[in-house]
Amino acid sequence: AWVFTGREGNFSELLKIDNKYMLLGGAMGAAITYTVIKSVDTLGPARANMFIITAQLLVAYIIEMLGIFGSERADFEWRKPIGIVIIIIGIITFKWK
């Protein structure tokens, strides 16, 4: 693909990236895709989506608070964890028979 796009240079230039964590995007994407497929198969589409969205919100908030991956660090706000707890209560209510 490198040759066909007409780019100059070689693959060793990829390793000169300042933020090497950006190279994990493909592996993380594959892992996420696999876990989504397995969770939909195991839990069903509605429950799997609820868990996936809750996990994404929780991880995104942790990344935002700690300033990981070059993101700007944010202050702690009570309304965000309270919102996640409300979502978890909704999941429990939805799952309750």
mmCIF file of C-alpha atoms in Angstrom:
data_model
loop_
_atom_site.group_PDB
_atom_site.id
_atom_site.type_symbol
_atom_site.label_atom_id
_atom_site.label_comp_id
_atom_site.label_asym_id
_atom_site.label_seq_id
_atom_site.Cartn_x
_atom_site.Cartn_y
_atom_site.Cartn_z
ATOM 1 C CA ALA A 1 0.000 0.000 0.000
ATOM 2 C CA TRP A 2 2.923 2.322 0.752
ATOM 3 C CA VAL A 3 4.239 1.957 -2.796
ATOM 4 C CA PHE A 4 0.852 2.402 -4.464
ATOM 5 C CA THR A 5 0.049 5.623 -2.613
ATOM 6 C CA GLY A 6 3.242 7.198 -3.900
ATOM 7 C CA ARG A 7 4.674 7.996 -0.479
ATOM 8 C CA GLU A 8 8.356 8.570 -0.106
ATOM 9 C CA GLY A 9 10.414 6.768 2.504
ATOM 10 C CA ASN A 10 10.099 3.365 4.113
ATOM 11 C CA PHE A 11 8.419 1.561 6.976
ATOM 12 C CA SER A 12 11.207 2.391 9.454
ATOM 13 C CA GLU A 13 9.851 5.952 9.525
ATOM 14 C CA LEU A 14 6.753 4.628 11.261
ATOM 15 C CA LEU A 15 8.854 3.820 14.332
ATOM 16 C CA LYS A 16 9.977 7.460 14.600
ATOM 17 C CA ILE A 17 6.534 8.532 15.819
ATOM 18 C CA ASP A 18 6.719 10.548 19.029
ATOM 19 C CA ASN A 19 3.627 8.965 20.575
ATOM 20 C CA LYS A 20 4.193 5.247 20.105
ATOM 21 C CA TYR A 21 0.908 4.386 21.876
ATOM 22 C CA MET A 22 -0.837 5.471 18.663
ATOM 23 C CA LEU A 23 0.472 2.283 17.038
ATOM 24 C CA LEU A 24 -1.759 0.228 19.383
ATOM 25 C CA GLY A 25 -4.941 1.399 17.632
ATOM 26 C CA GLY A 26 -5.179 -1.617 15.329
ATOM 27 C CA ALA A 27 -4.600 -4.201 18.054
ATOM 28 C CA MET A 28 -7.002 -2.461 20.422
ATOM 29 C CA GLY A 29 -9.612 -2.234 17.667
ATOM 30 C CA ALA A 30 -9.321 -5.959 16.968
ATOM 31 C CA ALA A 31 -9.650 -6.777 20.680
ATOM 32 C CA ILE A 32 -12.690 -4.522 21.038
ATOM 33 C CA THR A 33 -14.350 -6.036 17.974
ATOM 34 C CA TYR A 34 -13.790 -9.562 19.309
ATOM 35 C CA THR A 35 -15.175 -8.742 22.763
ATOM 36 C CA VAL A 36 -18.234 -7.022 21.264
ATOM 37 C CA ILE A 37 -19.005 -10.049 19.096
ATOM 38 C CA LYS A 38 -18.601 -12.441 22.041
ATOM 39 C CA SER A 39 -20.691 -10.288 24.393
ATOM 40 C CA VAL A 40 -23.564 -9.954 21.906
ATOM 41 C CA ASP A 41 -23.459 -13.727 21.419
ATOM 42 C CA THR A 42 -23.446 -14.381 25.175
ATOM 43 C CA LEU A 43 -25.671 -11.621 26.576
ATOM 44 C CA GLY A 44 -27.868 -10.686 23.646
ATOM 45 C CA PRO A 45 -27.830 -7.370 21.791
ATOM 46 C CA ALA A 46 -29.646 -5.148 24.329
ATOM 47 C CA ARG A 47 -27.666 -6.189 27.408
ATOM 48 C CA ALA A 48 -24.388 -6.231 25.520
ATOM 49 C CA ASN A 49 -24.944 -2.681 24.263
ATOM 50 C CA MET A 50 -25.777 -1.462 27.760
ATOM 51 C CA PHE A 51 -22.592 -2.968 29.196
ATOM 52 C CA ILE A 52 -20.444 -1.764 26.293
ATOM 53 C CA ILE A 53 -21.677 1.822 26.517
ATOM 54 C CA THR A 54 -21.284 1.872 30.301
ATOM 55 C CA ALA A 55 -17.736 0.521 30.049
ATOM 56 C CA GLN A 56 -16.873 3.095 27.377
ATOM 57 C CA LEU A 57 -18.198 5.939 29.519
ATOM 58 C CA LEU A 58 -16.317 4.708 32.579
ATOM 59 C CA VAL A 59 -13.007 4.239 30.750
ATOM 60 C CA ALA A 60 -13.374 7.572 28.936
ATOM 61 C CA TYR A 61 -13.946 9.354 32.240
ATOM 62 C CA ILE A 62 -10.900 7.688 33.813
ATOM 63 C CA ILE A 63 -8.771 8.657 30.788
ATOM 64 C CA GLU A 64 -10.080 12.213 31.016
ATOM 65 C CA MET A 65 -9.401 12.504 34.762
ATOM 66 C CA LEU A 66 -5.872 11.085 34.547
ATOM 67 C CA GLY A 67 -4.943 12.840 31.308
ATOM 68 C CA ILE A 68 -3.865 9.593 29.644
ATOM 69 C CA PHE A 69 -2.997 9.348 25.909
ATOM 70 C CA GLY A 70 -2.183 13.033 25.623
ATOM 71 C CA SER A 71 -5.669 14.218 26.543
ATOM 72 C CA GLU A 72 -6.138 17.329 28.624
ATOM 73 C CA ARG A 73 -6.558 16.482 32.289
ATOM 74 C CA ALA A 74 -10.021 17.278 33.674
ATOM 75 C CA ASP A 75 -11.096 17.921 37.235
ATOM 76 C CA PHE A 76 -13.300 15.467 39.121
ATOM 77 C CA GLU A 77 -17.020 16.212 38.804
ATOM 78 C CA TRP A 78 -19.568 14.366 40.949
ATOM 79 C CA ARG A 79 -22.245 14.421 38.265
ATOM 80 C CA LYS A 80 -20.296 12.094 35.963
ATOM 81 C CA PRO A 81 -19.842 9.158 38.392
ATOM 82 C CA ILE A 82 -23.419 9.687 39.575
ATOM 83 C CA GLY A 83 -24.557 9.369 35.947
ATOM 84 C CA ILE A 84 -22.604 6.136 35.534
ATOM 85 C CA VAL A 85 -24.176 4.761 38.732
ATOM 86 C CA ILE A 86 -27.632 5.669 37.386
ATOM 87 C CA ILE A 87 -26.816 3.779 34.184
ATOM 88 C CA ILE A 88 -25.724 0.732 36.209
ATOM 89 C CA ILE A 89 -28.989 0.897 38.208
ATOM 90 C CA GLY A 90 -30.836 0.997 34.873
ATOM 91 C CA ILE A 91 -28.969 -2.100 33.692
ATOM 92 C CA ILE A 92 -29.909 -3.941 36.889
ATOM 93 C CA THR A 93 -33.536 -2.841 36.493
ATOM 94 C CA PHE A 94 -33.569 -3.902 32.840
ATOM 95 C CA LYS A 95 -32.083 -7.299 33.715
ATOM 96 C CA TRP A 96 -34.448 -7.888 36.656
ATOM 97 C CA LYS A 97 -37.149 -10.455 35.894
#
